[in-house]
PDB file of C-alpha atoms in Angstrom:
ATOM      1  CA  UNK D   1       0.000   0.000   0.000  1.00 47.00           C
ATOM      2  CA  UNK D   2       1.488   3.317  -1.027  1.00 63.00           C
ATOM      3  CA  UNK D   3       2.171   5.811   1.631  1.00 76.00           C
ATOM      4  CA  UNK D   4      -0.265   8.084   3.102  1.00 83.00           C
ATOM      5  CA  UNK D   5       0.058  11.522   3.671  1.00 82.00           C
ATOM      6  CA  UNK D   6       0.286  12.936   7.545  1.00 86.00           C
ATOM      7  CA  UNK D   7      -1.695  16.322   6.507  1.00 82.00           C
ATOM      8  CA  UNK D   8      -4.638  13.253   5.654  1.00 85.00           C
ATOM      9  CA  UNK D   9      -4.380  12.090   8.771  1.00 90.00           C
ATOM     10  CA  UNK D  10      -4.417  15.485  10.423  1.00 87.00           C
ATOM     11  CA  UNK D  11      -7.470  16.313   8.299  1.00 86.00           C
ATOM     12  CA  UNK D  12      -9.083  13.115   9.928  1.00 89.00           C
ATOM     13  CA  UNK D  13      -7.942  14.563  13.313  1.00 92.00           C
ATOM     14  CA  UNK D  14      -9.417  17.802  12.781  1.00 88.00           C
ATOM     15  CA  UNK D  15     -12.480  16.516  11.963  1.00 88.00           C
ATOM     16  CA  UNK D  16     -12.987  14.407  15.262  1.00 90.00           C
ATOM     17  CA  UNK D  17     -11.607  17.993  17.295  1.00 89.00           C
ATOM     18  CA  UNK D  18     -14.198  19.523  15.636  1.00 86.00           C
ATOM     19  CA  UNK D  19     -16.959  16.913  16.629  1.00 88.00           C
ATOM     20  CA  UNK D  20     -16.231  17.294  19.766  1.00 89.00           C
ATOM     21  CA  UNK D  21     -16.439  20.837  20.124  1.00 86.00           C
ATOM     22  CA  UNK D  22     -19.518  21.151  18.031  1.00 84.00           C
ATOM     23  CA  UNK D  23     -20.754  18.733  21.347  1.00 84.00           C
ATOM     24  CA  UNK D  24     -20.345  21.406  23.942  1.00 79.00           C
ATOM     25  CA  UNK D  25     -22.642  23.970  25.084  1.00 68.00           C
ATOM     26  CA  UNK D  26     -22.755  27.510  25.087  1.00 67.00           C
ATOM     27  CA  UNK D  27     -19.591  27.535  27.739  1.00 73.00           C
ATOM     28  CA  UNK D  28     -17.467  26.160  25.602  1.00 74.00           C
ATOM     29  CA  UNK D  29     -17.454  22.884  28.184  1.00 86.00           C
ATOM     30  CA  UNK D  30     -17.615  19.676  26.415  1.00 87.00           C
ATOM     31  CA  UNK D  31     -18.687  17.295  29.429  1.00 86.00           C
ATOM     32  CA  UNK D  32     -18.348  13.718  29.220  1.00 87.00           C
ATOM     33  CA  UNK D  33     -22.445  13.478  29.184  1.00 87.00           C
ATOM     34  CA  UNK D  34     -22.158  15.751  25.709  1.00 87.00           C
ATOM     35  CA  UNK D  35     -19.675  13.780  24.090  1.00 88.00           C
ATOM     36  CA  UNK D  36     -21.715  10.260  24.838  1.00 89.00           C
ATOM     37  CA  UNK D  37     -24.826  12.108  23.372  1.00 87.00           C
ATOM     38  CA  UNK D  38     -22.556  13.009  20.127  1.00 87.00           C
ATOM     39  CA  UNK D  39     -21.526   9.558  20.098  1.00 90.00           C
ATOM     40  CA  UNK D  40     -24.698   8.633  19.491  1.00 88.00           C
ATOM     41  CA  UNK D  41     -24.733  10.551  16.462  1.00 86.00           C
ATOM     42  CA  UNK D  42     -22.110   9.004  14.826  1.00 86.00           C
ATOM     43  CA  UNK D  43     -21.489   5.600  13.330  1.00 88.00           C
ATOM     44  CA  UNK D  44     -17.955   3.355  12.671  1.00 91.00           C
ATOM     45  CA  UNK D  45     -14.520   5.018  12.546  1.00 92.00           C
ATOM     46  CA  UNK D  46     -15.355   7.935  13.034  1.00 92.00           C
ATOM     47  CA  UNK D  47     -17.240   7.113  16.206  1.00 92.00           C
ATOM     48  CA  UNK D  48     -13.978   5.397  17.697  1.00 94.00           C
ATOM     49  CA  UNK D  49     -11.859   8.124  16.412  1.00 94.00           C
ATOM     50  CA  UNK D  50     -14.293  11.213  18.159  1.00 93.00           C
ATOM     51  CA  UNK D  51     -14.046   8.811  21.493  1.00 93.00           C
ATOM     52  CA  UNK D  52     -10.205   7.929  21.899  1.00 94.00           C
ATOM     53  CA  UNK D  53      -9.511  11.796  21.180  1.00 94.00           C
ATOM     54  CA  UNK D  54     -11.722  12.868  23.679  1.00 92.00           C
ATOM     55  CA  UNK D  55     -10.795  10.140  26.307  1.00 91.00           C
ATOM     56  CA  UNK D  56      -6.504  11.100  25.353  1.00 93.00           C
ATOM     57  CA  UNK D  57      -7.743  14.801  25.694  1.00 91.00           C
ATOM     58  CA  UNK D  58      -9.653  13.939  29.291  1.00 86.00           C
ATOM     59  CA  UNK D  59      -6.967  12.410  30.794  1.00 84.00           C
ATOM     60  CA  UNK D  60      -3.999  14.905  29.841  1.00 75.00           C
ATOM     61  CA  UNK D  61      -5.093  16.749  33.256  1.00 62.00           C
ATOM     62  CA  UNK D  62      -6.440  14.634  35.662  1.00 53.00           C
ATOM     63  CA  UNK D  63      -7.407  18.045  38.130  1.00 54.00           C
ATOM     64  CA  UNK D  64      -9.739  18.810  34.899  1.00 50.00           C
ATOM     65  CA  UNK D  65     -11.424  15.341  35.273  1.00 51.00           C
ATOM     66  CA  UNK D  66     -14.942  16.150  32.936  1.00 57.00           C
ATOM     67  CA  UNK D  67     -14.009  19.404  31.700  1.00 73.00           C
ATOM     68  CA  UNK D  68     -12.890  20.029  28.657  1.00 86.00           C
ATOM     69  CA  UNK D  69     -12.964  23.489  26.986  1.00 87.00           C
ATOM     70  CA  UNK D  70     -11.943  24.384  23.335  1.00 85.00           C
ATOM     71  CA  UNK D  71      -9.069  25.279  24.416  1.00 86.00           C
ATOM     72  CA  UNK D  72      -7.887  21.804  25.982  1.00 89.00           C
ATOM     73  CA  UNK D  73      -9.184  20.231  22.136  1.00 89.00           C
ATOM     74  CA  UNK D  74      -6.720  22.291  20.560  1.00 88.00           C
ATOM     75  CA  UNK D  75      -4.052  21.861  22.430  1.00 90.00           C
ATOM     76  CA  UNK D  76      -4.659  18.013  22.768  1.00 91.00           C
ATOM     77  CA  UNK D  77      -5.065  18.433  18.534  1.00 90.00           C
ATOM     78  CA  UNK D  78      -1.674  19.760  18.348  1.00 90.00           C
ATOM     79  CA  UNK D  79       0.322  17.543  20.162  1.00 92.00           C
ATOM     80  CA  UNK D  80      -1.613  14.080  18.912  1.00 92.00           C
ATOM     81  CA  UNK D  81      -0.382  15.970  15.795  1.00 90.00           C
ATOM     82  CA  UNK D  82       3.218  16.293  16.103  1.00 90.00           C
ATOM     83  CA  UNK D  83       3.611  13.326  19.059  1.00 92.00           C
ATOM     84  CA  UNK D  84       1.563  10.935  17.592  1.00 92.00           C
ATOM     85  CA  UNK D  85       1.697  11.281  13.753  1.00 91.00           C
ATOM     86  CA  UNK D  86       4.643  13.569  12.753  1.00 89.00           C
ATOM     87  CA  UNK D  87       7.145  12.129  14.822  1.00 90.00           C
ATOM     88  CA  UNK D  88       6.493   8.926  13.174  1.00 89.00           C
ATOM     89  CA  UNK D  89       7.116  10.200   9.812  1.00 85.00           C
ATOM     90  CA  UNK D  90      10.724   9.941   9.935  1.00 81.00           C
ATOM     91  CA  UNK D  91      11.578   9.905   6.246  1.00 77.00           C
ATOM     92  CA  UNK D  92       9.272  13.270   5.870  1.00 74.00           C
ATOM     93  CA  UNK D  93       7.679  11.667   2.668  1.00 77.00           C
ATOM     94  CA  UNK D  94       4.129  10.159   3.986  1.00 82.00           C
ATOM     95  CA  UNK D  95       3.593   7.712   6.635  1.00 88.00           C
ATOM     96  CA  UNK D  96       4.828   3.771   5.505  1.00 88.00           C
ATOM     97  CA  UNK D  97       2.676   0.652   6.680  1.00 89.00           C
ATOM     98  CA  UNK D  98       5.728   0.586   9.398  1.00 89.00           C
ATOM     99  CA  UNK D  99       5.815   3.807  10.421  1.00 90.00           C
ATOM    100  CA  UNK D 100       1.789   3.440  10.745  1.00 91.00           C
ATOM    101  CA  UNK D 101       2.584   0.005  12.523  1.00 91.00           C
ATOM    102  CA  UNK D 102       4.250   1.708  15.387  1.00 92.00           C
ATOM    103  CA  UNK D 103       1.511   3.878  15.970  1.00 92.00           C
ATOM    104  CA  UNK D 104      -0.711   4.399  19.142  1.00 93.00           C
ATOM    105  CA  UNK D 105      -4.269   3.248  19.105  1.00 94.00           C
ATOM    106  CA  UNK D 106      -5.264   6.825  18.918  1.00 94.00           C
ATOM    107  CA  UNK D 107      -3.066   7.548  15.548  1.00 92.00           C
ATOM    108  CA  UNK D 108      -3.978   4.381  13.936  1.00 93.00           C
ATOM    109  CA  UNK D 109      -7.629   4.935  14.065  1.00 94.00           C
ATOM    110  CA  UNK D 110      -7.204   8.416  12.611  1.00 93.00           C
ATOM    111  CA  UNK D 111      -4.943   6.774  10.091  1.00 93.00           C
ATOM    112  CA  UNK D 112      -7.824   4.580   9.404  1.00 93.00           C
ATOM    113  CA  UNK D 113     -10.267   6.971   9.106  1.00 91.00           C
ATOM    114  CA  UNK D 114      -8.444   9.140   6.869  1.00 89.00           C
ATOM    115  CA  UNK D 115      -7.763   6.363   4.294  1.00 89.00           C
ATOM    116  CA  UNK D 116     -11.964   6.195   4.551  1.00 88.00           C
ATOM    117  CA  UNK D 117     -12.511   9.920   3.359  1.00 82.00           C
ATOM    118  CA  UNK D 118      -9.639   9.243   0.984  1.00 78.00           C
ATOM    119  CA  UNK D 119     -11.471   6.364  -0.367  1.00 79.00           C
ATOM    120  CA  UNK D 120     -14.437   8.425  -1.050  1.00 71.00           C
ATOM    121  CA  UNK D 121     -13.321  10.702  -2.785  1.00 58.00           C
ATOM    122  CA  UNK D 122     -11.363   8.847  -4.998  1.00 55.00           C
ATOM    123  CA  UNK D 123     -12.025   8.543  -8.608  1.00 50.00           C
ATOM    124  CA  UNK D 124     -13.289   5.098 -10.203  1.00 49.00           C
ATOM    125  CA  UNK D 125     -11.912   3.831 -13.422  1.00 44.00           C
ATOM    126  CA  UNK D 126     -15.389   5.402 -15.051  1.00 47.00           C
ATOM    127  CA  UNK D 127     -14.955   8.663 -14.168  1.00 47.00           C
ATOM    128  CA  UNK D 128     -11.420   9.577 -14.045  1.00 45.00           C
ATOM    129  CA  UNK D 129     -11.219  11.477 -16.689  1.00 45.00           C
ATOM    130  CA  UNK D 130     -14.186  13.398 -15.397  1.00 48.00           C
ATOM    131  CA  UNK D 131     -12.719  13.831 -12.012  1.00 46.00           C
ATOM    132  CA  UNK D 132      -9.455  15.281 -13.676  1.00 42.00           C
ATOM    133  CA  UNK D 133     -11.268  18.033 -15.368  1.00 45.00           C
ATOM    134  CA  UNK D 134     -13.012  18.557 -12.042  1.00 48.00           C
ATOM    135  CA  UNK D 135     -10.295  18.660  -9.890  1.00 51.00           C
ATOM    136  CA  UNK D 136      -8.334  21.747 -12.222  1.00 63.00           C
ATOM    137  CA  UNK D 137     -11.447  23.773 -10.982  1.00 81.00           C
ATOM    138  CA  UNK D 138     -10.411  25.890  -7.857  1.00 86.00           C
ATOM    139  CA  UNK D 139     -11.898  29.341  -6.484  1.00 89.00           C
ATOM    140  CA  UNK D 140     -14.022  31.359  -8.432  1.00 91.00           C
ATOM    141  CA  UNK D 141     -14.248  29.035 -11.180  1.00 92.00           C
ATOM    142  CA  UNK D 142     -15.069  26.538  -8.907  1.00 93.00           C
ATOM    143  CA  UNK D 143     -17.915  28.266  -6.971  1.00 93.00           C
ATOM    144  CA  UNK D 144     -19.037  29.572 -10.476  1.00 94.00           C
ATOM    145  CA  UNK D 145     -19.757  25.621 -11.395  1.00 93.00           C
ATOM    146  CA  UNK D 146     -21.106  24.792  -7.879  1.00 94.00           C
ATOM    147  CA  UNK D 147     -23.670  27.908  -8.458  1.00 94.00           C
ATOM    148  CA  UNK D 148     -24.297  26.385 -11.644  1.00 93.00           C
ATOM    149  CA  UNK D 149     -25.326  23.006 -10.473  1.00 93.00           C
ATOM    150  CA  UNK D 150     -27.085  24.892  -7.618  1.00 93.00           C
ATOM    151  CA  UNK D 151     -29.393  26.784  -9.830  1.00 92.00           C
ATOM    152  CA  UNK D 152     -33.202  26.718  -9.280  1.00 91.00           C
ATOM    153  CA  UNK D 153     -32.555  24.273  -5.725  1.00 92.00           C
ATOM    154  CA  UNK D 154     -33.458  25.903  -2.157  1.00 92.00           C
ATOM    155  CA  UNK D 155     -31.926  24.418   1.190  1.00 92.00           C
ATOM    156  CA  UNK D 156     -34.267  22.943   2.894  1.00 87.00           C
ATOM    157  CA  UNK D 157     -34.718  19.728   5.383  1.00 78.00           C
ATOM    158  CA  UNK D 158     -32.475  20.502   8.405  1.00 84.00           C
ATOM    159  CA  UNK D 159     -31.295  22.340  11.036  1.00 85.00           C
ATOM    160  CA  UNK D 160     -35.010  22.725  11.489  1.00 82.00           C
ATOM    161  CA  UNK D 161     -35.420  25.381   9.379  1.00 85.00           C
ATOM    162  CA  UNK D 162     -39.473  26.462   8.199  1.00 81.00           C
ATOM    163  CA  UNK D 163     -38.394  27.155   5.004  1.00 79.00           C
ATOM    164  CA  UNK D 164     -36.828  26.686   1.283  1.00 87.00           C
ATOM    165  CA  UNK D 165     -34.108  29.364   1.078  1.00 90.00           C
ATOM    166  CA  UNK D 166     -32.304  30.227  -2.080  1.00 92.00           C
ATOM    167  CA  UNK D 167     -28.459  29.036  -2.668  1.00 94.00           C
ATOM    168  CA  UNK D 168     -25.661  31.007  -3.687  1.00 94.00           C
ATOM    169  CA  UNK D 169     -22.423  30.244  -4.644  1.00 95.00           C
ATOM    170  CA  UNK D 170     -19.487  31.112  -2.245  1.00 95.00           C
ATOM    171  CA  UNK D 171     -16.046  32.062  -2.561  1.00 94.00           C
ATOM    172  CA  UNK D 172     -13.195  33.522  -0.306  1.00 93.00           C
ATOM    173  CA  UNK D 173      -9.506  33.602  -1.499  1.00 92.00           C
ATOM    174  CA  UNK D 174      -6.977  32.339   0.988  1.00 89.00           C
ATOM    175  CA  UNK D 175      -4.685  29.585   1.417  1.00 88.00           C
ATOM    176  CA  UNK D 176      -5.981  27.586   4.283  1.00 89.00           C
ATOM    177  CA  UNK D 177      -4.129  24.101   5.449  1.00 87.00           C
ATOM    178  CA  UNK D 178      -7.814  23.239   7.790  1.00 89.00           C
ATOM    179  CA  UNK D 179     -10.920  24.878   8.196  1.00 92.00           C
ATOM    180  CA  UNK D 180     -11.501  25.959  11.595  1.00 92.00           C
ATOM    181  CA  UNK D 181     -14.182  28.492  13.418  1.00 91.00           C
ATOM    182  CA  UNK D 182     -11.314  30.680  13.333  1.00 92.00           C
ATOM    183  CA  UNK D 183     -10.087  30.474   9.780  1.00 92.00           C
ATOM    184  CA  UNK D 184     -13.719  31.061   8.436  1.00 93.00           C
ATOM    185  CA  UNK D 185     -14.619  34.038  10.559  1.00 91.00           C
ATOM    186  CA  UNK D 186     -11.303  35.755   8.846  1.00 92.00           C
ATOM    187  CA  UNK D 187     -12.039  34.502   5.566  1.00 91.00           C
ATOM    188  CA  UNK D 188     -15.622  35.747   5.413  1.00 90.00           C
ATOM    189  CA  UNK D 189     -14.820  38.561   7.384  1.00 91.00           C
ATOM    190  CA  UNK D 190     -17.251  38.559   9.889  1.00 90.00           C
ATOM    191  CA  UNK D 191     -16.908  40.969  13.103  1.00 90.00           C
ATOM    192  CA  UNK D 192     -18.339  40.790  16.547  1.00 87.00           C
ATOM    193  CA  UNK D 193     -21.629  41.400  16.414  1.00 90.00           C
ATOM    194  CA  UNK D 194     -23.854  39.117  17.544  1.00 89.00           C
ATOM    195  CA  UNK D 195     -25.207  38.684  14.029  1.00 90.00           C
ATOM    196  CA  UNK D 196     -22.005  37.372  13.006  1.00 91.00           C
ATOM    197  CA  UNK D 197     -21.231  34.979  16.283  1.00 91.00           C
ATOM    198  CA  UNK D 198     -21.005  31.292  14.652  1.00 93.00           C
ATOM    199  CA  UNK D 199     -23.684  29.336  16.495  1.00 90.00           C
ATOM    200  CA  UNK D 200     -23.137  26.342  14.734  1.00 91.00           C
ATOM    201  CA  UNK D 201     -20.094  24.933  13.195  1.00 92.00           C
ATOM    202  CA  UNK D 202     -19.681  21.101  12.095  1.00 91.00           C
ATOM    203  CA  UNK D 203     -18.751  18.721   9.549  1.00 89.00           C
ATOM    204  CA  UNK D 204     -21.258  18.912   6.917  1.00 88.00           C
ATOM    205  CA  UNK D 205     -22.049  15.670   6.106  1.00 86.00           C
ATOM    206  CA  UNK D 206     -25.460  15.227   8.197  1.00 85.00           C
ATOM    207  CA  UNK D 207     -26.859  18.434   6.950  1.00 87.00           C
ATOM    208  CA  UNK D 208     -25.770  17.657   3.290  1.00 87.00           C
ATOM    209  CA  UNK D 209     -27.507  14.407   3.135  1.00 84.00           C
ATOM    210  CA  UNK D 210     -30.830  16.048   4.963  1.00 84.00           C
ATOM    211  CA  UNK D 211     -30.596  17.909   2.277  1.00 88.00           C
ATOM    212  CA  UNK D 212     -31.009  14.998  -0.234  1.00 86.00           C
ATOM    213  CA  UNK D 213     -33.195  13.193   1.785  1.00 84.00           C
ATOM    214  CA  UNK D 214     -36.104  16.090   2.079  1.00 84.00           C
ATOM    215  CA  UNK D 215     -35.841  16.000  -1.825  1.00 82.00           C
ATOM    216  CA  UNK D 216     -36.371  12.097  -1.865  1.00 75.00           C
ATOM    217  CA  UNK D 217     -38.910  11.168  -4.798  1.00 73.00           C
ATOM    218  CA  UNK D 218     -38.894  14.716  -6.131  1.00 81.00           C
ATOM    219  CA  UNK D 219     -37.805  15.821  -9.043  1.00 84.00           C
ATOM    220  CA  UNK D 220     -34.733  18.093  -7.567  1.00 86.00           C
ATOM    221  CA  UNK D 221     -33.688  14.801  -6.106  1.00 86.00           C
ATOM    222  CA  UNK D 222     -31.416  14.110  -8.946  1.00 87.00           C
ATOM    223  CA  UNK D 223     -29.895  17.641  -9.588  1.00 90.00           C
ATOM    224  CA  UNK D 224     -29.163  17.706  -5.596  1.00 90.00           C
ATOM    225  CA  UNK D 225     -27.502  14.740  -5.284  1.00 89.00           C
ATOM    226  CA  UNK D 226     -25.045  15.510  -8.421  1.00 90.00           C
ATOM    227  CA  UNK D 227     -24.197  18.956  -6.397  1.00 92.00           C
ATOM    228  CA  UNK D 228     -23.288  17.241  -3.528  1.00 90.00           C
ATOM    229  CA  UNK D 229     -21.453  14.436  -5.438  1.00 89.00           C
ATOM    230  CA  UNK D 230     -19.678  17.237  -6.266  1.00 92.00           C
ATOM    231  CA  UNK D 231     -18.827  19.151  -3.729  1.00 91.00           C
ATOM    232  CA  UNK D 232     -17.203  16.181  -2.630  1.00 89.00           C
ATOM    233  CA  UNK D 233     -15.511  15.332  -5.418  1.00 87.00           C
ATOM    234  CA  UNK D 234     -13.718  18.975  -4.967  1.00 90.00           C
ATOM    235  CA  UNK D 235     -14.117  20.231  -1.634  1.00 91.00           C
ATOM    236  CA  UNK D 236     -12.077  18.627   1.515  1.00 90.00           C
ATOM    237  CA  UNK D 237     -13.539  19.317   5.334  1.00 91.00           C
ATOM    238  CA  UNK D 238     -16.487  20.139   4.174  1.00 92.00           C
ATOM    239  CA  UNK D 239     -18.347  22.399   7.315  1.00 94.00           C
ATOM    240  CA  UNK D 240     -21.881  23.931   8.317  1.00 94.00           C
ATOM    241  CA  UNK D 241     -21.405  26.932  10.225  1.00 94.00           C
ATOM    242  CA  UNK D 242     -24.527  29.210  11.029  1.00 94.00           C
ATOM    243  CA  UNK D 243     -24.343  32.073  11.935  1.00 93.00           C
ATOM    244  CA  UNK D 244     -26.121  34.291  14.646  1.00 89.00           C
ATOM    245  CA  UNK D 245     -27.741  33.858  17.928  1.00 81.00           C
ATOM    246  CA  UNK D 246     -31.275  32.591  18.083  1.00 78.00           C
ATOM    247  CA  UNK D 247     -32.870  36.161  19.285  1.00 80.00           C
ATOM    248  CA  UNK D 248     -36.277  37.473  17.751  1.00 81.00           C
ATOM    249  CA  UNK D 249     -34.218  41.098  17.659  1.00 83.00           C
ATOM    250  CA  UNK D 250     -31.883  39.508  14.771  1.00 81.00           C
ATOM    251  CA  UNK D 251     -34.603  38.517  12.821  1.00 85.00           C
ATOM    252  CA  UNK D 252     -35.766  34.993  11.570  1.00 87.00           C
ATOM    253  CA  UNK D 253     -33.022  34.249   8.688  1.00 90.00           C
ATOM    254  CA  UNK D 254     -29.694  32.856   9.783  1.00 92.00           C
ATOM    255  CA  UNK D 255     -26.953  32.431   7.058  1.00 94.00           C
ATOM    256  CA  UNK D 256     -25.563  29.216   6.625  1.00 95.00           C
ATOM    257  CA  UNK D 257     -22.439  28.495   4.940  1.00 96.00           C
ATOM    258  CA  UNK D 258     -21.595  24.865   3.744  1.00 96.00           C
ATOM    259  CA  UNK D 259     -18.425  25.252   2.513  1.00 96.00           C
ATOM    260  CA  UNK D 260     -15.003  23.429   2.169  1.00 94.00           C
ATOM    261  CA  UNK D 261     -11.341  23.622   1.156  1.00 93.00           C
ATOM    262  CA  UNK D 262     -10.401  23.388  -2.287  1.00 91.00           C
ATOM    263  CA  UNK D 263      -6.825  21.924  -3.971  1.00 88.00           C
ATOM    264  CA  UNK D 264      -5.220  25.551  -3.687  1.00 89.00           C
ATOM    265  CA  UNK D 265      -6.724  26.268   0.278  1.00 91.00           C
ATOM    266  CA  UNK D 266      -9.158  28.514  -1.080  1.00 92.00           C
ATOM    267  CA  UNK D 267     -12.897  28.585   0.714  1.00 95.00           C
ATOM    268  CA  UNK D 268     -15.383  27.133  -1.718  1.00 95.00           C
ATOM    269  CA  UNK D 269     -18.670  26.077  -1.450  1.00 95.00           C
ATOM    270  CA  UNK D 270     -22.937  27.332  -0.898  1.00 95.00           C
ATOM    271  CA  UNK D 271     -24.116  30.035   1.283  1.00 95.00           C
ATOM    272  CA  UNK D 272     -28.045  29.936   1.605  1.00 94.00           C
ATOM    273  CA  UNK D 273     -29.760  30.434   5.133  1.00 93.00           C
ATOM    274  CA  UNK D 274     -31.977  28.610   7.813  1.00 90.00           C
ATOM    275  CA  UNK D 275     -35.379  30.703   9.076  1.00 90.00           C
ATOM    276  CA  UNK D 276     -36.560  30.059  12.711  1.00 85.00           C
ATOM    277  CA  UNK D 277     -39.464  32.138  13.202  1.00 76.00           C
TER     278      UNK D 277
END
């Protein structure tokens, strides 16, 4: 098996740090009783990976015992990082089935799970071609297409939202290596108002197939699905963030960014809205 790629497995790590913090409350705490509700949520590697993290990011300070803040996930994020994955990459060129084999539990389950999003994303023998084209596309020409294969769909069919809003292509230059809270508030540009505080902020894949699902039997079905097939195909940590605090004085419409990472770093994806009246 060729070699894989630590900023793959550090994608795969990123995405369990951010399942756990989506878990927490409006403290910032992530309690044990949040992350076994979150567990819940989530199914196969992914599930093991989101509980060894947490459990290695419980136990780093045993006066913490059940709290965890934000702040203790990245931390524990950075060293599992450069403790548990770089240091094993001792050649510098992508981790070998040896290196990999000398791994803790922890670092072989993200290894694992990161060879699963790999997978998925990986062309089949049909399609390569296709995918190459794809795969040239990157910033504005790639949000161009997505808005093209969004045209005439409205998000609907999650986060609880009471009703169809219209979809827009998005598109912020930058050279991003992950897609954190942090790196899309600069990228978008949003300030401290509490119109722009980022209420929600998770891996997309939930709310991208409750978007197919509400379509189910209609004719948008088809068109929807090829968007997100799509999105995939181009996009890598694919997030929902929404944005704004659920207060009658802000109004009913909350934007709602799904959005990813494309080859160059650039942030690429939809922005539409949710409405909670």
């Amino acid at each position: 098996m060729t070699t894989l790629a630590t900023s793959e497995v550090h994608a795969a790590l990123a995405r369990a740090a951010e399942q756990i913090k989506s878990a927490g409350g409006a403290d910032g705490v992530v309690s044990r009783k949040d992350v076994r509700a979150k567990l819940l949520s989530l199914e196969g590697t992914e599930r093991n990976l989101v509980d060894l993290l947490y459990r290695f990011i419980d136990t780093r300070d045993a006066a913490r015992s059940a709290r965890v803040t934000k702040s203790d996930v990245d931390a524990a994020l950075a060293h599992v990082r450069t403790e548990l994955v770089d240091r094993l990459d001792l050649d510098s060129n992508g981790l070998s089935e040896d290196e990999i084999a000398r791994m803790s539990d922890l670092g072989k389950v993200a290894v694992s799970l990161a060879r699963e999003l790999k997978a998925k994303t990986a062309p089949s023998a049909g399609t390569t071609a296709q995918s190459a084209e794809q795969s040239a596309l990157t910033g504005e020409a790639l949000a161009q297409k997505i808005g093209e294969l969004a045209k005439g769909l409205f998000f609907d069919g999650y986060y609880g939202t009471e009703g169809g809003s219209a979809i827009a292509p998005f598109h912020a230059a930058a050279k991003l290596s992950q897609l954190t809270q942090d790196a899309l508030r600069a990228s978008v540009g949003l300030s401290d108002r509490p119109e722009h505080e980022i209420t929600r902020f998770e891996p997309a894949d939930p709310c991208l197939q409750g978007f197919i699902n509400v379509h189910y039997d209609m004719p948008e079905m088809e068109p929807v699905e090829v968007l997100v097939r799509f999105m995939k195909a181009n996009l890598r940590e694919i997030h929902a963030a929404i944005l704004g605090r659920d207060d009658p004085a802000l109004g009913a419409e909350h934007p709602l960014y799904i959005v990813g990472l494309d080859a160059a770093g650039n942030l690429v994806g939809l922005k539409t809205a949710v409405i909670w009246t």
